[in-house]
PDB file of C-alpha atoms in Angstrom:
ATOM      1  CA  MET A   1       0.014  -0.008   0.065  1.00 40.00           C
ATOM      2  CA  THR A   2       1.362   3.589  -0.770  1.00 38.00           C
ATOM      3  CA  SER A   3       0.020   6.600   0.668  1.00 40.00           C
ATOM      4  CA  ARG A   4       0.448  10.443   0.065  1.00 41.00           C
ATOM      5  CA  VAL A   5      -0.574  13.354   1.981  1.00 42.00           C
ATOM      6  CA  PHE A   6      -1.524  16.851   0.553  1.00 42.00           C
ATOM      7  CA  ASP A   7      -1.770  20.062   2.500  1.00 43.00           C
ATOM      8  CA  PHE A   8      -3.798  22.987   1.218  1.00 42.00           C
ATOM      9  CA  ALA A   9      -5.777  25.929   2.671  1.00 45.00           C
ATOM     10  CA  GLY A  10      -6.257  24.503   6.044  1.00 50.00           C
ATOM     11  CA  ILE A  11      -6.986  21.153   4.811  1.00 50.00           C
ATOM     12  CA  SER A  12      -4.911  17.906   5.156  1.00 52.00           C
ATOM     13  CA  LEU A  13      -5.443  15.386   2.389  1.00 53.00           C
ATOM     14  CA  PHE A  14      -4.585  11.828   2.823  1.00 51.00           C
ATOM     15  CA  LEU A  15      -4.714   9.473  -0.212  1.00 51.00           C
ATOM     16  CA  ALA A  16      -4.423   5.613   0.096  1.00 48.00           C
ATOM     17  CA  LEU A  17      -3.822   3.495  -2.726  1.00 45.00           C
ATOM     18  CA  THR A  18      -3.915  -0.102  -1.724  1.00 43.00           C
ATOM     19  CA  GLY A  19      -3.958  -1.867  -5.086  1.00 41.00           C
ATOM     20  CA  ALA A  20      -6.111  -2.455  -8.289  1.00 41.00           C
ATOM     21  CA  ALA A  21      -8.086  -5.411  -7.236  1.00 43.00           C
ATOM     22  CA  PRO A  22     -11.454  -4.865  -8.625  1.00 48.00           C
ATOM     23  CA  THR A  23     -13.248  -5.649  -5.461  1.00 57.00           C
ATOM     24  CA  HIS A  24     -11.296  -3.513  -3.276  1.00 77.00           C
ATOM     25  CA  ALA A  25     -12.119  -0.095  -2.360  1.00 85.00           C
ATOM     26  CA  ASP A  26      -9.550   2.612  -1.747  1.00 94.00           C
ATOM     27  CA  SER A  27     -10.247   6.153   0.155  1.00 96.00           C
ATOM     28  CA  ILE A  28      -9.256   9.688   0.411  1.00 97.00           C
ATOM     29  CA  THR A  29      -9.804  11.821   3.611  1.00 97.00           C
ATOM     30  CA  GLN A  30      -9.425  15.393   3.904  1.00 97.00           C
ATOM     31  CA  VAL A  31      -9.218  17.263   7.629  1.00 97.00           C
ATOM     32  CA  VAL A  32     -10.290  20.528   8.244  1.00 97.00           C
ATOM     33  CA  ASP A  33      -9.009  21.802  11.945  1.00 95.00           C
ATOM     34  CA  LEU A  34      -9.495  25.772  12.217  1.00 87.00           C
ATOM     35  CA  GLY A  35      -8.481  25.657  15.880  1.00 88.00           C
ATOM     36  CA  LEU A  36     -10.155  27.952  18.475  1.00 88.00           C
ATOM     37  CA  THR A  37     -12.823  29.862  16.913  1.00 90.00           C
ATOM     38  CA  SER A  38     -15.690  32.182  18.260  1.00 88.00           C
ATOM     39  CA  ALA A  39     -18.971  30.542  19.389  1.00 90.00           C
ATOM     40  CA  ASN A  40     -22.305  31.775  18.268  1.00 91.00           C
ATOM     41  CA  THR A  41     -21.241  31.938  14.654  1.00 90.00           C
ATOM     42  CA  SER A  42     -21.425  29.914  11.723  1.00 93.00           C
ATOM     43  CA  ILE A  43     -18.404  28.210  10.014  1.00 94.00           C
ATOM     44  CA  ASP A  44     -17.814  26.341   6.857  1.00 96.00           C
ATOM     45  CA  TRP A  45     -15.932  23.310   6.734  1.00 97.00           C
ATOM     46  CA  VAL A  46     -14.710  23.280   2.862  1.00 97.00           C
ATOM     47  CA  TYR A  47     -13.452  20.243   0.971  1.00 98.00           C
ATOM     48  CA  GLU A  48     -12.322  19.415  -2.259  1.00 97.00           C
ATOM     49  CA  GLN A  49     -14.801  17.198  -4.455  1.00 97.00           C
ATOM     50  CA  PHE A  50     -13.945  13.567  -5.583  1.00 97.00           C
ATOM     51  CA  ASP A  51     -12.288  13.481  -8.734  1.00 97.00           C
ATOM     52  CA  PRO A  52     -13.911  11.171 -10.976  1.00 96.00           C
ATOM     53  CA  THR A  53     -11.059  10.044 -12.972  1.00 95.00           C
ATOM     54  CA  LEU A  54     -10.086   8.069  -9.819  1.00 95.00           C
ATOM     55  CA  GLY A  55     -12.861   5.779 -10.070  1.00 95.00           C
ATOM     56  CA  THR A  56     -16.404   5.132  -8.831  1.00 96.00           C
ATOM     57  CA  LEU A  57     -17.480   6.846  -5.580  1.00 97.00           C
ATOM     58  CA  GLU A  58     -19.343   4.370  -3.465  1.00 96.00           C
ATOM     59  CA  SER A  59     -19.801   6.537  -0.249  1.00 97.00           C
ATOM     60  CA  VAL A  60     -19.149   9.657   1.442  1.00 98.00           C
ATOM     61  CA  THR A  61     -18.577   9.974   5.550  1.00 98.00           C
ATOM     62  CA  LEU A  62     -18.502  13.202   7.512  1.00 98.00           C
ATOM     63  CA  SER A  63     -17.012  12.466  10.991  1.00 97.00           C
ATOM     64  CA  PHE A  64     -16.173  15.160  13.610  1.00 97.00           C
ATOM     65  CA  GLU A  65     -15.580  16.046  17.279  1.00 95.00           C
ATOM     66  CA  GLY A  66     -14.858  19.141  19.349  1.00 94.00           C
ATOM     67  CA  SER A  67     -15.476  20.932  22.574  1.00 90.00           C
ATOM     68  CA  PHE A  68     -16.595  24.217  23.979  1.00 90.00           C
ATOM     69  CA  LEU A  69     -14.173  26.444  26.041  1.00 86.00           C
ATOM     70  CA  ASN A  70     -16.249  28.825  28.508  1.00 84.00           C
ATOM     71  CA  GLY A  71     -14.306  31.765  30.054  1.00 80.00           C
ATOM     72  CA  VAL A  72     -15.340  34.357  32.778  1.00 78.00           C
ATOM     73  CA  ARG A  73     -14.596  37.698  33.690  1.00 76.00           C
ATOM     74  CA  PHE A  74     -15.665  39.146  37.368  1.00 75.00           C
ATOM     75  CA  GLU A  75     -14.676  42.001  39.760  1.00 76.00           C
ATOM     76  CA  SER A  76     -15.453  42.450  43.376  1.00 77.00           C
ATOM     77  CA  PRO A  77     -14.577  46.085  44.127  1.00 79.00           C
ATOM     78  CA  THR A  78     -15.904  46.015  48.023  1.00 74.00           C
ATOM     79  CA  ALA A  79     -17.138  43.578  50.046  1.00 75.00           C
ATOM     80  CA  PRO A  80     -16.649  39.582  49.398  1.00 78.00           C
ATOM     81  CA  THR A  81     -18.781  38.826  46.555  1.00 80.00           C
ATOM     82  CA  SER A  82     -20.183  35.484  45.468  1.00 83.00           C
ATOM     83  CA  PHE A  83     -20.415  34.603  41.877  1.00 81.00           C
ATOM     84  CA  GLN A  84     -22.220  31.885  40.078  1.00 83.00           C
ATOM     85  CA  ILE A  85     -22.329  31.194  36.336  1.00 84.00           C
ATOM     86  CA  GLU A  86     -23.628  28.427  34.235  1.00 88.00           C
ATOM     87  CA  PHE A  87     -23.141  27.989  30.574  1.00 89.00           C
ATOM     88  CA  SER A  88     -25.248  26.165  27.987  1.00 92.00           C
ATOM     89  CA  ASP A  89     -23.644  25.068  24.731  1.00 93.00           C
ATOM     90  CA  GLN A  90     -25.015  23.400  21.436  1.00 95.00           C
ATOM     91  CA  ALA A  91     -23.548  22.321  18.455  1.00 96.00           C
ATOM     92  CA  SER A  92     -25.198  21.589  14.834  1.00 97.00           C
ATOM     93  CA  VAL A  93     -23.872  20.620  11.345  1.00 97.00           C
ATOM     94  CA  LEU A  94     -25.720  21.125   8.165  1.00 97.00           C
ATOM     95  CA  GLY A  95     -25.233  19.386   4.905  1.00 96.00           C
ATOM     96  CA  PRO A  96     -24.249  20.551   1.451  1.00 94.00           C
ATOM     97  CA  ASN A  97     -28.066  21.189   0.661  1.00 93.00           C
ATOM     98  CA  GLY A  98     -28.613  23.001   4.025  1.00 94.00           C
ATOM     99  CA  GLU A  99     -30.272  19.866   5.599  1.00 95.00           C
ATOM    100  CA  LEU A 100     -29.755  19.150   9.514  1.00 97.00           C
ATOM    101  CA  ILE A 101     -27.495  16.221   9.830  1.00 96.00           C
ATOM    102  CA  TYR A 102     -26.201  16.534  13.509  1.00 97.00           C
ATOM    103  CA  SER A 103     -27.463  18.486  16.517  1.00 96.00           C
ATOM    104  CA  SER A 104     -25.654  17.674  19.767  1.00 95.00           C
ATOM    105  CA  ASP A 105     -27.029  17.495  23.329  1.00 92.00           C
ATOM    106  CA  LEU A 106     -27.219  20.687  25.223  1.00 93.00           C
ATOM    107  CA  LEU A 107     -24.012  20.719  27.076  1.00 91.00           C
ATOM    108  CA  THR A 108     -23.618  22.767  30.667  1.00 88.00           C
ATOM    109  CA  ASN A 109     -20.505  24.040  32.530  1.00 83.00           C
ATOM    110  CA  SER A 110     -20.697  25.940  35.538  1.00 82.00           C
ATOM    111  CA  PHE A 111     -18.332  28.222  37.798  1.00 79.00           C
ATOM    112  CA  ASN A 112     -18.556  29.279  41.342  1.00 80.00           C
ATOM    113  CA  ARG A 113     -16.374  31.480  43.149  1.00 77.00           C
ATOM    114  CA  THR A 114     -16.319  33.889  46.250  1.00 80.00           C
ATOM    115  CA  ALA A 115     -14.140  36.854  45.623  1.00 76.00           C
ATOM    116  CA  THR A 116     -12.286  38.946  48.205  1.00 77.00           C
ATOM    117  CA  PRO A 117     -12.710  42.786  48.225  1.00 77.00           C
ATOM    118  CA  GLY A 118     -10.770  44.359  45.197  1.00 73.00           C
ATOM    119  CA  GLU A 119     -10.210  40.814  43.484  1.00 70.00           C
ATOM    120  CA  SER A 120     -10.667  41.203  39.854  1.00 67.00           C
ATOM    121  CA  SER A 121      -9.975  38.520  36.913  1.00 63.00           C
ATOM    122  CA  SER A 122     -10.484  38.800  33.354  1.00 54.00           C
ATOM    123  CA  LEU A 123     -10.709  35.605  31.847  1.00 49.00           C
ATOM    124  CA  PRO A 124     -11.511  35.239  28.055  1.00 44.00           C
ATOM    125  CA  PRO A 125     -11.521  31.669  26.805  1.00 43.00           C
ATOM    126  CA  THR A 126      -8.119  31.165  25.431  1.00 43.00           C
ATOM    127  CA  PRO A 127      -5.738  28.715  26.941  1.00 41.00           C
ATOM    128  CA  HIS A 128      -1.940  29.387  27.496  1.00 39.00           C
ATOM    129  CA  SER A 129      -2.688  32.754  28.916  1.00 37.00           C
ATOM    130  CA  ARG A 130      -2.580  34.548  32.243  1.00 36.00           C
ATOM    131  CA  HIS A 131      -6.439  34.449  32.623  1.00 39.00           C
ATOM    132  CA  ARG A 132      -8.682  31.711  34.296  1.00 49.00           C
ATOM    133  CA  HIS A 133     -11.002  29.568  32.175  1.00 50.00           C
ATOM    134  CA  ILE A 134     -13.121  26.913  33.027  1.00 58.00           C
ATOM    135  CA  GLN A 135     -12.637  23.365  31.980  1.00 59.00           C
ATOM    136  CA  PRO A 136     -14.268  22.377  28.808  1.00 60.00           C
ATOM    137  CA  SER A 137     -17.550  21.135  28.882  1.00 63.00           C
ATOM    138  CA  GLU A 138     -18.578  17.495  27.614  1.00 75.00           C
ATOM    139  CA  THR A 139     -17.273  17.047  24.319  1.00 88.00           C
ATOM    140  CA  PHE A 140     -19.305  16.354  21.311  1.00 94.00           C
ATOM    141  CA  ASN A 141     -18.888  14.200  18.354  1.00 95.00           C
ATOM    142  CA  GLY A 142     -20.932  12.718  15.121  1.00 96.00           C
ATOM    143  CA  SER A 143     -20.468  11.293  11.970  1.00 96.00           C
ATOM    144  CA  TYR A 144     -22.719  10.960   8.931  1.00 97.00           C
ATOM    145  CA  THR A 145     -22.556   8.640   5.723  1.00 97.00           C
ATOM    146  CA  TRP A 146     -23.889   9.256   2.088  1.00 97.00           C
ATOM    147  CA  ASP A 147     -24.211   6.272  -0.076  1.00 95.00           C
ATOM    148  CA  GLN A 148     -27.033   6.752  -2.556  1.00 94.00           C
ATOM    149  CA  ALA A 149     -26.288   7.783  -6.237  1.00 91.00           C
ATOM    150  CA  LEU A 150     -28.515  10.780  -6.045  1.00 89.00           C
ATOM    151  CA  ASP A 151     -26.710  12.106  -2.874  1.00 93.00           C
ATOM    152  CA  LEU A 152     -23.077  11.223  -4.095  1.00 96.00           C
ATOM    153  CA  ASN A 153     -23.522  13.513  -7.190  1.00 94.00           C
ATOM    154  CA  ASP A 154     -22.961  16.494  -4.738  1.00 94.00           C
ATOM    155  CA  TYR A 155     -19.649  15.203  -4.049  1.00 97.00           C
ATOM    156  CA  ILE A 156     -18.206  14.577  -7.574  1.00 97.00           C
ATOM    157  CA  GLY A 157     -16.338  17.026  -9.716  1.00 96.00           C
ATOM    158  CA  ASP A 158     -13.385  19.515  -9.839  1.00 96.00           C
ATOM    159  CA  GLU A 159     -14.997  22.278  -7.443  1.00 97.00           C
ATOM    160  CA  THR A 160     -15.522  22.331  -3.583  1.00 97.00           C
ATOM    161  CA  VAL A 161     -18.246  20.896  -1.123  1.00 97.00           C
ATOM    162  CA  SER A 162     -19.008  22.630   2.022  1.00 97.00           C
ATOM    163  CA  PHE A 163     -20.906  22.003   5.482  1.00 97.00           C
ATOM    164  CA  SER A 164     -22.148  24.866   7.909  1.00 97.00           C
ATOM    165  CA  PHE A 165     -21.078  24.281  11.261  1.00 97.00           C
ATOM    166  CA  LEU A 166     -23.301  26.301  14.085  1.00 97.00           C
ATOM    167  CA  THR A 167     -23.016  26.947  17.667  1.00 95.00           C
ATOM    168  CA  ASP A 168     -25.456  28.520  20.136  1.00 94.00           C
ATOM    169  CA  THR A 169     -24.099  29.415  23.312  1.00 92.00           C
ATOM    170  CA  SER A 170     -25.659  31.367  26.395  1.00 91.00           C
ATOM    171  CA  TYR A 171     -25.064  31.792  30.217  1.00 89.00           C
ATOM    172  CA  ASP A 172     -26.911  32.790  33.240  1.00 89.00           C
ATOM    173  CA  ALA A 173     -24.684  34.612  35.895  1.00 85.00           C
ATOM    174  CA  GLN A 174     -25.638  35.788  39.368  1.00 85.00           C
ATOM    175  CA  VAL A 175     -23.985  37.747  41.964  1.00 84.00           C
ATOM    176  CA  GLU A 176     -24.711  37.781  45.536  1.00 83.00           C
ATOM    177  CA  GLY A 177     -23.371  39.414  48.905  1.00 78.00           C
ATOM    178  CA  GLY A 178     -21.383  42.240  47.098  1.00 71.00           C
ATOM    179  CA  ALA A 179     -21.457  44.978  44.395  1.00 73.00           C
ATOM    180  CA  GLY A 180     -19.507  42.874  41.776  1.00 76.00           C
ATOM    181  CA  TRP A 181     -20.313  41.839  38.390  1.00 77.00           C
ATOM    182  CA  VAL A 182     -19.555  38.571  36.232  1.00 75.00           C
ATOM    183  CA  LEU A 183     -19.562  38.068  32.430  1.00 77.00           C
ATOM    184  CA  GLY A 184     -19.030  35.159  30.279  1.00 80.00           C
ATOM    185  CA  ALA A 185     -17.618  34.219  26.842  1.00 81.00           C
ATOM    186  CA  SER A 186     -17.340  30.774  24.842  1.00 86.00           C
ATOM    187  CA  LYS A 187     -15.091  29.525  22.081  1.00 88.00           C
ATOM    188  CA  VAL A 188     -15.247  26.140  20.392  1.00 92.00           C
ATOM    189  CA  ARG A 189     -12.542  23.747  18.978  1.00 92.00           C
ATOM    190  CA  THR A 190     -13.510  21.267  16.429  1.00 94.00           C
ATOM    191  CA  VAL A 191     -11.996  18.636  13.948  1.00 96.00           C
ATOM    192  CA  ALA A 192     -13.812  17.380  10.712  1.00 97.00           C
ATOM    193  CA  GLU A 193     -12.940  14.640   8.458  1.00 97.00           C
ATOM    194  CA  LEU A 194     -14.521  13.882   4.998  1.00 98.00           C
ATOM    195  CA  THR A 195     -13.736  10.467   3.606  1.00 98.00           C
ATOM    196  CA  TYR A 196     -14.416   9.211  -0.057  1.00 98.00           C
ATOM    197  CA  ILE A 197     -14.611   5.369  -0.311  1.00 97.00           C
ATOM    198  CA  TYR A 198     -14.325   4.633  -4.115  1.00 97.00           C
ATOM    199  CA  SER A 199     -13.665   1.589  -6.428  1.00 95.00           C
ATOM    200  CA  PRO A 200     -10.353   2.571  -8.496  1.00 94.00           C
ATOM    201  CA  ALA A 201     -10.802   3.014 -12.390  1.00 87.00           C
ATOM    202  CA  PRO A 202      -9.196   0.073 -14.053  1.00 85.00           C
ATOM    203  CA  GLU A 203      -5.713   0.515 -15.443  1.00 77.00           C
ATOM    204  CA  PRO A 204      -5.663   0.946 -19.110  1.00 70.00           C
ATOM    205  CA  GLU A 205      -4.722  -2.519 -21.030  1.00 66.00           C
ATOM    206  CA  THR A 206      -1.381  -2.569 -22.644  1.00 63.00           C
ATOM    207  CA  TYR A 207      -0.439  -4.237 -25.580  1.00 56.00           C
ATOM    208  CA  LEU A 208       2.885  -5.699 -26.869  1.00 56.00           C
TER     209      LEU A 208
END
C-alpha cells in the first residue's frame, strides 16, 4: 500500500492507494482543523470534491469531534462577593444542501467563586494565557454517511463541497453578597474529516 498527504488552505488530504483489485475500495480523507474559534457563529468546513477520474465513488462519510471552552470575567470592588455562572452550549451541522445532519445534546458547564474585596480577574476563553478559564464542557462528536447515487452527485467534480457548523451558547450569571459583576464568553474547537470510499478505475490495457 502507498499513501500520500497533501496540505492546502487549512485542509490535510490523505490519499491511500491499496492496489487495483476490482473488489477492493480505496479511500481519500480530508481533514479541516480551524483551531479555536468564536462561538455563536456559523463556520464552513470546505473540502475538495472527488475526482471522478480516480474511479467510482461508493460512499462519503463526514465525522467530527469538538468541545466548548467557556471563560469568565469578574470583579469584586468592595465586600466579598459570590459569583455563580452556568453556560449552555450546543453544536449543529448542516449538509451541503442545508439539511440538518447533526445536533448535539445541550452541554452545560458552571463556575462558582467567592471573591475577596478588590479582587478581579479577566477571563476570556483562551488557553495558555494568564487568564482563568473553566474546564471544557462535555465534548461532542458525530458522523454521517451518504451512499445513495443521487446524494453522491454533490461530491463529484473539480470544485468544493462545504458543510455549515453552527454553535449556540448562552450563560446565566448571579451575583450575591456584594457589588461585583461577572461576564461570560465561549469559544469552540473542532476537527472534521471527510472520507471518500471509491472503487479504483481499471488500469488501461497495454499491448505488446
